XYZ file of C-alpha atoms in Angstrom:
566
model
C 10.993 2.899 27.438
C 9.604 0.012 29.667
C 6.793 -0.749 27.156
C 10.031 -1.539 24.326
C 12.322 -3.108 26.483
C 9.419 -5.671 27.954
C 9.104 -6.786 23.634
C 12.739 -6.287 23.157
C 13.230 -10.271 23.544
C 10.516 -11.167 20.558
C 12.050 -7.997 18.424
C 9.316 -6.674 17.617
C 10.055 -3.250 18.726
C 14.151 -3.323 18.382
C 14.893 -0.081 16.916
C 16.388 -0.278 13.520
C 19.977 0.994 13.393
C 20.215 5.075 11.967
C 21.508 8.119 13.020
C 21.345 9.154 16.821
C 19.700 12.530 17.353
C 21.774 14.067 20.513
C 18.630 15.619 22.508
C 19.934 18.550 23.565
C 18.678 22.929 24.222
C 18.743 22.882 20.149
C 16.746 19.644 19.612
C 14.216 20.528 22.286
C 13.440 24.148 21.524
C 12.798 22.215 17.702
C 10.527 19.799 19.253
C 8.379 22.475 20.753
C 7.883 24.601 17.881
C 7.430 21.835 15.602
C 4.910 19.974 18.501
C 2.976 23.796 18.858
C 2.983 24.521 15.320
C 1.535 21.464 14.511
C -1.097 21.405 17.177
C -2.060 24.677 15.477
C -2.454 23.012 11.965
C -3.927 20.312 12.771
C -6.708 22.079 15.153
C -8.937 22.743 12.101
C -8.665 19.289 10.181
C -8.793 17.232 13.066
C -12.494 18.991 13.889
C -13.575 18.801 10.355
C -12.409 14.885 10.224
C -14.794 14.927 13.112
C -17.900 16.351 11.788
C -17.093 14.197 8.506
C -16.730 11.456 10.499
C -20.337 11.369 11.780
C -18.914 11.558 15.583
C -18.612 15.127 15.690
C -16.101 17.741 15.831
C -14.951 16.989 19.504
C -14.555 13.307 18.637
C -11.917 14.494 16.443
C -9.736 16.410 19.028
C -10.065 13.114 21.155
C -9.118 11.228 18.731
C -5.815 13.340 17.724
C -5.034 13.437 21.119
C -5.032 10.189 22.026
C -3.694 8.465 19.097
C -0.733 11.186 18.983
C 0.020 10.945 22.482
C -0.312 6.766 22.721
C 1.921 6.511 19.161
C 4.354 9.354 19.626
C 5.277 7.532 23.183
C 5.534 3.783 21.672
C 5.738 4.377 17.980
C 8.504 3.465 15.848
C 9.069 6.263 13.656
C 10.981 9.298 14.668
C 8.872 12.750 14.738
C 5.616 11.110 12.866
C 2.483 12.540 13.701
C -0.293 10.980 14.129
C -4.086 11.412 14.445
C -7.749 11.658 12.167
C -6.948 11.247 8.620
C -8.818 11.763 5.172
C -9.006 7.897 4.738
C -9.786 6.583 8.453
C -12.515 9.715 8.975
C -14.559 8.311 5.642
C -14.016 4.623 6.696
C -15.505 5.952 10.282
C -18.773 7.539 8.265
C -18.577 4.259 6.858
C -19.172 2.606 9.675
C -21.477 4.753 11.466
C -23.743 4.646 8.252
C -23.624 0.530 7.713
C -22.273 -1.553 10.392
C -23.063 0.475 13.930
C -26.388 1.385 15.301
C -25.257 2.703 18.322
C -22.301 4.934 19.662
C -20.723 2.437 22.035
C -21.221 -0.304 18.896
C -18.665 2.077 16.662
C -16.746 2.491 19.707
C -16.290 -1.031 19.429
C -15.233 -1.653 15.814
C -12.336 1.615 16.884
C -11.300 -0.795 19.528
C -11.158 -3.976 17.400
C -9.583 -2.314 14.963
C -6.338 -1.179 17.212
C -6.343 -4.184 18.747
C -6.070 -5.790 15.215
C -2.857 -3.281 14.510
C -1.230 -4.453 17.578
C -1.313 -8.168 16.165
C -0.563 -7.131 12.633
C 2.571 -5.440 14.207
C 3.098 -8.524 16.117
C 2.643 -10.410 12.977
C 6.070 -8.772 10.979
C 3.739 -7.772 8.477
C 4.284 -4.046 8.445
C 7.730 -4.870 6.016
C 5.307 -5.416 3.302
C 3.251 -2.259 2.922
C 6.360 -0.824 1.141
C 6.022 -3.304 -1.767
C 2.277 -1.724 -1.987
C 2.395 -0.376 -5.996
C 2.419 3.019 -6.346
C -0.358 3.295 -8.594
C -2.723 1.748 -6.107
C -1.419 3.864 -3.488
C -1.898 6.546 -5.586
C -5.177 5.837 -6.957
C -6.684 5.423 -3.258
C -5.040 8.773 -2.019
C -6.972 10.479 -5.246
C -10.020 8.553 -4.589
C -10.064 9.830 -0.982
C -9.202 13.317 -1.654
C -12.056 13.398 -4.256
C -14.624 12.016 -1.664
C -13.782 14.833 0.844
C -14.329 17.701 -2.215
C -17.457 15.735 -3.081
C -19.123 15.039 0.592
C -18.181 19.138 1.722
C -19.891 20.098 -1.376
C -23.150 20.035 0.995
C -21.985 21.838 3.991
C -20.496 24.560 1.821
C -23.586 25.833 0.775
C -25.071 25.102 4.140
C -26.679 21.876 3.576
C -26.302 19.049 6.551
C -24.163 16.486 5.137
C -26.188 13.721 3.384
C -25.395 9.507 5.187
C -24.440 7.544 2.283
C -20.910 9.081 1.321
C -20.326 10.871 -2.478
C -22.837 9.418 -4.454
C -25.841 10.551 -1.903
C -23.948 13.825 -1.817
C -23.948 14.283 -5.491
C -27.730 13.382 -5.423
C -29.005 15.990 -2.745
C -26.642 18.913 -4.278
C -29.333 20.223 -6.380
C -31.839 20.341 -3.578
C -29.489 22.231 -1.693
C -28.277 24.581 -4.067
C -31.256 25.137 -4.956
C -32.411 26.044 -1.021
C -28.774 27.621 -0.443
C -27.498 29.609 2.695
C -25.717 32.590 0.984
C -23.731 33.228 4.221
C -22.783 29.832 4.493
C -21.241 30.058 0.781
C -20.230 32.906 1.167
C -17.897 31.985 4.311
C -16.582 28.790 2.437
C -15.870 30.634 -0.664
C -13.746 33.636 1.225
C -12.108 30.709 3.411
C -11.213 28.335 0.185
C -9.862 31.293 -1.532
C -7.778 32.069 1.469
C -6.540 28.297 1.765
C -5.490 28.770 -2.112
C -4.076 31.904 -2.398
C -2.163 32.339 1.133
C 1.428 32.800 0.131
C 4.196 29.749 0.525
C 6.625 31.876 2.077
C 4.387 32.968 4.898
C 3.775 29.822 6.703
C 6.398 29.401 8.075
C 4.467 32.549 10.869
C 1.242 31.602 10.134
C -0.525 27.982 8.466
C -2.972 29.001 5.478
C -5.167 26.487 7.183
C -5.298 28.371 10.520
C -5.486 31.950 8.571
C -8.397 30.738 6.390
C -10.104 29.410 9.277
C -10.004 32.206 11.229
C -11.066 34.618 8.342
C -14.472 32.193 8.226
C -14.905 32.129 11.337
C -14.753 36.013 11.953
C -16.751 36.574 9.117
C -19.394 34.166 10.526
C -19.054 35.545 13.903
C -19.285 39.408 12.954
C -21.177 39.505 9.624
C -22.746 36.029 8.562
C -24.574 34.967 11.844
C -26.839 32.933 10.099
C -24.907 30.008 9.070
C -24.696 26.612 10.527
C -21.882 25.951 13.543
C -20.149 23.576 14.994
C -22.190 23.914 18.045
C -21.398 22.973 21.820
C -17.924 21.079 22.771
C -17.723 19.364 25.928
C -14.927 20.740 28.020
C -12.830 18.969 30.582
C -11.717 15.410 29.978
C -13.572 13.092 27.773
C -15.620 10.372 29.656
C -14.605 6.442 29.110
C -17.012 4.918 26.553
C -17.286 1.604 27.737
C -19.774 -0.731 26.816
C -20.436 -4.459 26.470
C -22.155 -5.300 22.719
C -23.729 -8.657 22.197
C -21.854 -11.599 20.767
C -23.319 -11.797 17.760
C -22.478 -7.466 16.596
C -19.006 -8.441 17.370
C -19.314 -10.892 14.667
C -20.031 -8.618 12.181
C -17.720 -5.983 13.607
C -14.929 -8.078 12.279
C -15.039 -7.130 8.808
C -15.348 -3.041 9.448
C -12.676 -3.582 12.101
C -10.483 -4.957 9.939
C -10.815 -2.596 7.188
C -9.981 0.359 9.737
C -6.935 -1.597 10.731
C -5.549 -2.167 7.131
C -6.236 1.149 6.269
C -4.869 2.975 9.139
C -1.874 0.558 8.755
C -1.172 1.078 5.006
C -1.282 4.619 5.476
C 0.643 4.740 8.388
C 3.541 2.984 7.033
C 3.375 4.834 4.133
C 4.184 8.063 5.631
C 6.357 6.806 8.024
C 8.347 6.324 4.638
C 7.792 9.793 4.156
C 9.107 10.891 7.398
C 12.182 8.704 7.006
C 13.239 10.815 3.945
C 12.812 14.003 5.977
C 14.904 12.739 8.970
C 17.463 10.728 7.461
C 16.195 8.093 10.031
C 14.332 4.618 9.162
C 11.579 3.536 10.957
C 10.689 0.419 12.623
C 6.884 -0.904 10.939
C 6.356 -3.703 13.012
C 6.440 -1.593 16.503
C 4.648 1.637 14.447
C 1.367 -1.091 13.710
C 1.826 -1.716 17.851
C 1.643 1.749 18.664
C -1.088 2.893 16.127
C -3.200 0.324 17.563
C -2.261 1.027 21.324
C -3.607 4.566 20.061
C -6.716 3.460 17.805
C -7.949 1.442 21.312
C -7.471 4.385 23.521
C -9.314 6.789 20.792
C -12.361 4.071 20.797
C -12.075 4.277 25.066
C -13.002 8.368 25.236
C -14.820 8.176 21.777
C -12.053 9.782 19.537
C -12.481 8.886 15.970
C -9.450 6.547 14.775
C -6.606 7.443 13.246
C -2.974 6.901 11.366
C 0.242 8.361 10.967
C -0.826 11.820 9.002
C 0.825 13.527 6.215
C 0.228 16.970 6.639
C 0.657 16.811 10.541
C 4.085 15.209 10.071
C 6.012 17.306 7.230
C 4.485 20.116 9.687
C 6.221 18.967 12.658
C 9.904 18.034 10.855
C 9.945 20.848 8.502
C 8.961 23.458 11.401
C 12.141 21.764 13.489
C 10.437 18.637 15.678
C 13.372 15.782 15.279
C 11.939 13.137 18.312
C 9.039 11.572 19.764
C 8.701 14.793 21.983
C 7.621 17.000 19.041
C 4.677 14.156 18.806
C 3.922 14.316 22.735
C 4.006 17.923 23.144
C 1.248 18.332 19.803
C -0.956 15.590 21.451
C -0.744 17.598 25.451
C -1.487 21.445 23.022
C -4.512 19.597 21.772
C -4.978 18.247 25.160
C -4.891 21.868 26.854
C -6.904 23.514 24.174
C -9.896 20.909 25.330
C -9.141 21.461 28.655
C -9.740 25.339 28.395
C -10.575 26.416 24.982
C -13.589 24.361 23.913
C -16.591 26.861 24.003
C -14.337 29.329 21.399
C -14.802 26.849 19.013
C -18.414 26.535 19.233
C -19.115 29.501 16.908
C -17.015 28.210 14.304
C -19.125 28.435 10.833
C -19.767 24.327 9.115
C -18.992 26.155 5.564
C -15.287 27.365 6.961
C -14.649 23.346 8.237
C -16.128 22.030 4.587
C -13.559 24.831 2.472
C -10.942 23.525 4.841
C -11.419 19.972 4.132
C -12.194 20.642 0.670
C -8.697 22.417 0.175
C -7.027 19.261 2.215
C -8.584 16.748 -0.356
C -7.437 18.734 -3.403
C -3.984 18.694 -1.587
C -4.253 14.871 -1.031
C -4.993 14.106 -4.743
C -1.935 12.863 -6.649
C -1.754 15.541 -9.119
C 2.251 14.619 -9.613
C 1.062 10.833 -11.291
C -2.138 12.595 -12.687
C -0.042 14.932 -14.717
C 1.632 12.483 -16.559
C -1.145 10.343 -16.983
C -0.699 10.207 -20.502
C 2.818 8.720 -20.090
C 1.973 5.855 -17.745
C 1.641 2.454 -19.122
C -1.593 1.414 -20.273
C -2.070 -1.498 -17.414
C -0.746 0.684 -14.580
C -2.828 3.113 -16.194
C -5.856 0.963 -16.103
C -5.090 -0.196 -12.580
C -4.627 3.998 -11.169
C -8.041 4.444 -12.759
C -9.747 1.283 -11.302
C -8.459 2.030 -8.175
C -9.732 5.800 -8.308
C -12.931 5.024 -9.402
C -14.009 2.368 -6.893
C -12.816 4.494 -4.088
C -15.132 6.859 -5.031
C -18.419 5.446 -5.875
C -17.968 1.745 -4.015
C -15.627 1.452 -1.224
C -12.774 1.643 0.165
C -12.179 -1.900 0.795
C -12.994 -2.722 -2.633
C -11.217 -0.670 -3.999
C -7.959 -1.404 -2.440
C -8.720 -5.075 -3.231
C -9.010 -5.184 -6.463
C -6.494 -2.375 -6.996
C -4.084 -4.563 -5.314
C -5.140 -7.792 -7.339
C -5.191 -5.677 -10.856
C -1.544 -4.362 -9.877
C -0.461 -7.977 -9.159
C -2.006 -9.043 -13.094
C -0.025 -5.796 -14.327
C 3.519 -7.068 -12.344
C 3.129 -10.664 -13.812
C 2.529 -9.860 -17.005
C 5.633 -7.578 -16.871
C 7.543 -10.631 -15.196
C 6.050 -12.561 -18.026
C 7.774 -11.077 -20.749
C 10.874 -10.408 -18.530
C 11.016 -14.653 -17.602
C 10.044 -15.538 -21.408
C 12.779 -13.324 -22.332
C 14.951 -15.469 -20.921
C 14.095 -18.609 -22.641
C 16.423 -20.387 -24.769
C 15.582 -23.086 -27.310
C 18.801 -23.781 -29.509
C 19.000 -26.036 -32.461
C 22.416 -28.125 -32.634
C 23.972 -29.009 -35.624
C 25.499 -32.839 -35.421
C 28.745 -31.398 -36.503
C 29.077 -28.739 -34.114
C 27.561 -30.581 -31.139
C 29.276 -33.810 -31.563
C 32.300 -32.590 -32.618
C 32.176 -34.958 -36.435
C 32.479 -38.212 -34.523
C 31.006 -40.036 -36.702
C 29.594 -42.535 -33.751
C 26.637 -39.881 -34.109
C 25.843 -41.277 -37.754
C 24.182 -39.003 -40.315
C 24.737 -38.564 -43.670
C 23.728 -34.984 -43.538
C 26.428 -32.674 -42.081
C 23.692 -29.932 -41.407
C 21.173 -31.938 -39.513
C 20.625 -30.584 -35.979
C 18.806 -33.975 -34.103
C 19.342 -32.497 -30.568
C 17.793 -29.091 -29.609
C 18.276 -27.308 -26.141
C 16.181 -25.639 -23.934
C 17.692 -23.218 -21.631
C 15.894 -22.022 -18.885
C 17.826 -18.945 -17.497
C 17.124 -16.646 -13.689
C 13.565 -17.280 -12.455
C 10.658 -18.595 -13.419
C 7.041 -18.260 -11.399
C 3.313 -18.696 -12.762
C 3.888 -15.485 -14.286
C 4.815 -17.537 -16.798
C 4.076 -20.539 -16.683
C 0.767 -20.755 -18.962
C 2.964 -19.891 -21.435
C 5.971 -21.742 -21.559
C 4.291 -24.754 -23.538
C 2.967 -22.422 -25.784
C 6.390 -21.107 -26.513
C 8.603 -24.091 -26.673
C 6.444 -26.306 -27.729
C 6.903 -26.816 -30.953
C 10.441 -26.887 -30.776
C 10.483 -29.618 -28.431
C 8.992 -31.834 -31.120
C 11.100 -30.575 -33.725
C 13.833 -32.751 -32.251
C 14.655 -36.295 -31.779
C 16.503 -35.456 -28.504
C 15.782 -32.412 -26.352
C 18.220 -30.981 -23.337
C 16.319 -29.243 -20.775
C 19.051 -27.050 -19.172
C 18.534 -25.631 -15.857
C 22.624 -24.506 -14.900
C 21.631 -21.158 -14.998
C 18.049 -21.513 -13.539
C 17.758 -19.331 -10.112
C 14.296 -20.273 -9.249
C 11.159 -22.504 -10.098
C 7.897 -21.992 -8.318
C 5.414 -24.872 -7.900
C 3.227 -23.747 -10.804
C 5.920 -23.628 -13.113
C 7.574 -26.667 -12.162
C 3.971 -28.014 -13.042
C 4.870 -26.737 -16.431
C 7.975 -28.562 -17.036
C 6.312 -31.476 -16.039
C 4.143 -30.849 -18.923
C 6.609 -30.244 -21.439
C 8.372 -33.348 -20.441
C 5.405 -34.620 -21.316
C 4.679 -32.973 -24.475
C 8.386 -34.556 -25.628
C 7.331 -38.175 -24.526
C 4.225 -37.548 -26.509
C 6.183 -36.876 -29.273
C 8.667 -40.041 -28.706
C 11.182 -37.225 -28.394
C 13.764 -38.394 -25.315
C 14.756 -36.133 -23.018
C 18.027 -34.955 -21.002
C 18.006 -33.161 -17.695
C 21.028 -31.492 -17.118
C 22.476 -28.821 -14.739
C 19.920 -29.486 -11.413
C 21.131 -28.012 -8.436
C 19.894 -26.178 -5.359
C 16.042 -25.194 -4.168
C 15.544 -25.882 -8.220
C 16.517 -29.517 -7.977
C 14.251 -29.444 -4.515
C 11.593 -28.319 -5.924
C 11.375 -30.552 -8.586
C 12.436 -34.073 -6.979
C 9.874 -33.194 -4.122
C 7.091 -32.382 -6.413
C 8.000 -35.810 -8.240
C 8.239 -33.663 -11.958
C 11.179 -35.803 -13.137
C 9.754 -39.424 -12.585
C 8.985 -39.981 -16.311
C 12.831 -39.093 -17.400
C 14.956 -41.996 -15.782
C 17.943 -41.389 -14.170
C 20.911 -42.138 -16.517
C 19.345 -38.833 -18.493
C 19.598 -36.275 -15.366
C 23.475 -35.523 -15.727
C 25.760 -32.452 -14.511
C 27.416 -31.195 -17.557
C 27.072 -30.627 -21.277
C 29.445 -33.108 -21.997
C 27.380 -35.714 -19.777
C 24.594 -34.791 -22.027
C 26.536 -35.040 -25.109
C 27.522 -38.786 -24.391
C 23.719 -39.153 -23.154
C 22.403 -38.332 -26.554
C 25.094 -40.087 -28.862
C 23.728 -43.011 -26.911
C 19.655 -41.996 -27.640
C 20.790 -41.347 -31.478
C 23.056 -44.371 -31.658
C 20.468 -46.685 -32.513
C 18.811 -44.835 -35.049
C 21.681 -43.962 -37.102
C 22.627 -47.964 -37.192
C 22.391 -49.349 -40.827
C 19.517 -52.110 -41.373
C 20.138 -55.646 -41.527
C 20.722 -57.131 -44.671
C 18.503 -59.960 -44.126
């Protein structure tokens, strides 16, 4: 594709190595079932993403359609779908609620934000997401799935949703049960138990999603005319949205931009992972973040709400037989004809059937898998699923990916505490042993151990650091000589170098010389260049154990001498 090979030089976009897909009769006749089938899934959530969203159900069909079309054409992950998702549609409300006071203004943090992907793809970032723990990750997803149940709670009795996300939702459900629109609830309820109870085996000929939709909406259209609809959908192409904001909104639209952008690119990459398991193929990140945001901007031109690679869309597409980018262009030109023709039979569509819809996608999202077995986990990855879960819910997202990330980090070092503690060595030597029974080592008593070694084995980062001291301490002064021995050290970070330094001085404190011995690579780097050795003079930094064997006969010499007789 030109767009690729114009970025091939910066390799950005080079195509990781994996298994070549011969396009042929087979592989396109997969690509346009799995492209039509998914189009036919995705119709439903991609409207209610756009009511929940706060732009409206036809911002959510411009939105798939562009940011499927613009990211199945440049993306970097073979037959991912993309398009509104759980997590970018309550970031949008978001948004719309705090930081946007006009449509062309939230326009404008969807445009940032893509434009933001592009450079994080740019960047070489996108290789990290996959070291994202999966407690956070699975924390958010619950958090997120939980909002939707919570926010549809409203329209399912046919309440308008409440601005302010779950919490404001949870406060106006008693006013609104209380002033409830039995056909509304009635429609959600038949649709939700449709959504449930449809049988595995059938959609593969028909999506529960698409059958429950269509049972609400004929029930709504026939029976229950009373209850709140979509209402009217422009048809035709959507208009550009352009606008210029002031200087100073695009200030603050740098924070909300940002959080669409690492939202849409965590969960992107995530399920590109997914889709990589499905297809035997592995994705490039770096050009996916380039072609999410080439989509997000295009989405925020025709005022489509944003979106990422999605789940649901993209096990659709591979399991139903789409294998290439195709499968993603044909779903994003269905969508794309449906507007074109199709909009005003979507108008009568009941609010209740969207809300059981979305409801039954956020009890799918929720990690019930990890939640299962949450009385296995570990209590700190424990603590760090729950954190996660509950600021998602009642704070934000940002916030609560944060400080999910930050806890998880705490969790990891204190796990790569013990592991780097663990492989600590402080040995006593006995004279005897150590020097052999020369007796140039002088001491009456054959068990004495004067010399003591501290072996510092694989890595060794501020995990911990605060606690090496604390650890060898004490048997640092125990000695009259002490062997720090780093032949088998892998790593030192600058923090825990800072640390040796200390215990070196901790020794000199305690008159207790001291014997480097065994420095060598980015260890011995790191050291001399942070200057951690310039108490410890130079004859006492030797190679070998038997360096530091003639090193401390010479410290020990002295004070094994007999006194004068004068």
């Amino acid at each position: 594709m030109p767009f690729g090979g114009s970025l091939a030089a910066t390799g950005i976009l080079d195509i990781p190595k994996q298994r070549i897909v011969t396009y042929d009769l087979q592989t396109l006749r997969g690509d346009i079932f799995g492209g039509l089938t998914t189009m036919v899934v995705a119709l439903p959530v991609a409207l209610g993403f756009g009511v929940a969203s706060g732009l409206g159900a036809a911002a959510g069909l411009y939105g798939a359609i562009a940011v499927g079309f613009f990211t199945a054409i440049f993306g970097g992950t073979r037959a991912l779908i993309s398009g509104p998702t759980p997590a970018m549609a309550v970031a949008m409300a978001v948004v719309i609620a705090s930081h946007a006071d006009t449509l062309a203004e939230a326009l404008t943090v969807v445009m940032l934000a893509g434009l933001m992907q592009v450079l994080l793809g740019f960047s070489r970032v996108g290789r990290f997401v996959a070291y994202t723990p999966h407690v956070v990750v699975s924390g958010f997803m619950s958090g997120i799935g939980i909002i939707f149940i919570l926010i549809q709670t409203l329209p399912f009795v046919g309440a308008p949703n409440a601005l302010g996300g779950p919490v404001a939702a949870l406060r106006a459900l008693p006013d609104a049960v209380s002033n409830i629109n039995v056909s509304a609830f009635v429609i959600a309820a038949v649709t939700l138990a449709v959504a449930f109870l449809w049988p595995r085996r059938l959609t593969r000929f028909a999506p529960g999603y698409l059958v429950a939709l269509l049972v609400g909406t004929v029930l709504g259209v026939v029976w229950l005319t009373d209850a709140p609809v979509i209402g009217e959908i422009p048809t035709g192409l959507p208009e550009l949205q352009v606008g210029m904001p002031s200087g100073t909104f695009l200030l603050h639209a740098l924070q909300p931009a940002l959080i669409l952008a690492l939202l849409g690119s965590v969960n992107t990459l995530l399920v590109s992972l997914v889709a990589d398991s499905l297809t035997g193929g592995r994705h490039n990140p770096n050009r996916e973040l380039v072609a999410q945001g080439i989509g997000n901007m295009a989405a925020g031109l025709i005022g489509g709400v944003p979106g990422a690679g999605a789940p649901l869309g993209s096990v659709t597409n591979i399991r139903s037989g789409g294998r290439t980018r195709a499968s993603g262009v044909l779903y994003a030109l269905f969508l794309l004809a449906l507007v074109m023709g199709l909009g005003p039979y979507l108008e009568p569509i009941p609010l209740a059937a969207l809300a059981a819809i979305l409801m039954k996608v956020g009890w799918d999202i929720i990690d019930w898998r990890l939640l299962s077995r949450i009385h296995r986990i570990r209590r700190e990855h424990l603590i760090v699923l729950l954190m996660t879960l509950l600021l998602t819910v009642f704070v934000d997202l940002v916030t609560a990916v944060a400080i999910g990330l930050i806890a998880a980090g705490l969790a990891h070092a204190l796990q790569l505490q013990r592991l780097e503690l663990d492989s600590v060595v402080s040995v006593p030597f006995l004279d005897r042993v150590f020097f052999g029974g020369q007796e140039s080592a002088g001491t009456p008593d054959s068990l004495a151990a004067r010399v003591g070694m501290v072996q510092l084995r694989g890595s060794f980062t501020v995990a911990s650091s605060h606690k090496l001291v604390e650890v060898i301490g004490d048997d640092i002064k125990g000695h009259e000589v002490v062997i720090f021995d780093f032949s088998k050290t892998t790593y030192v970070d600058d923090s825990a170098a800072m640390v040796i330094e200390r215990l070196i001085g901790v020794a000199d404190s305690a008159r207790t010389p001291c014997i480097v011995m065994g420095l060598s690579g980015s260890v011995a780097d790191t050291l001399h260049t942070l200057d951690v050795l310039r108490n410890v003079p130079k004859s006492r930094i030797v190679g070998s154990l038997d360096e530091a064997r003639r090193v401390a006969k010479e410290l020990l010499a002295p004070q094994s001498a007999p006194p004068d007789d004068d």
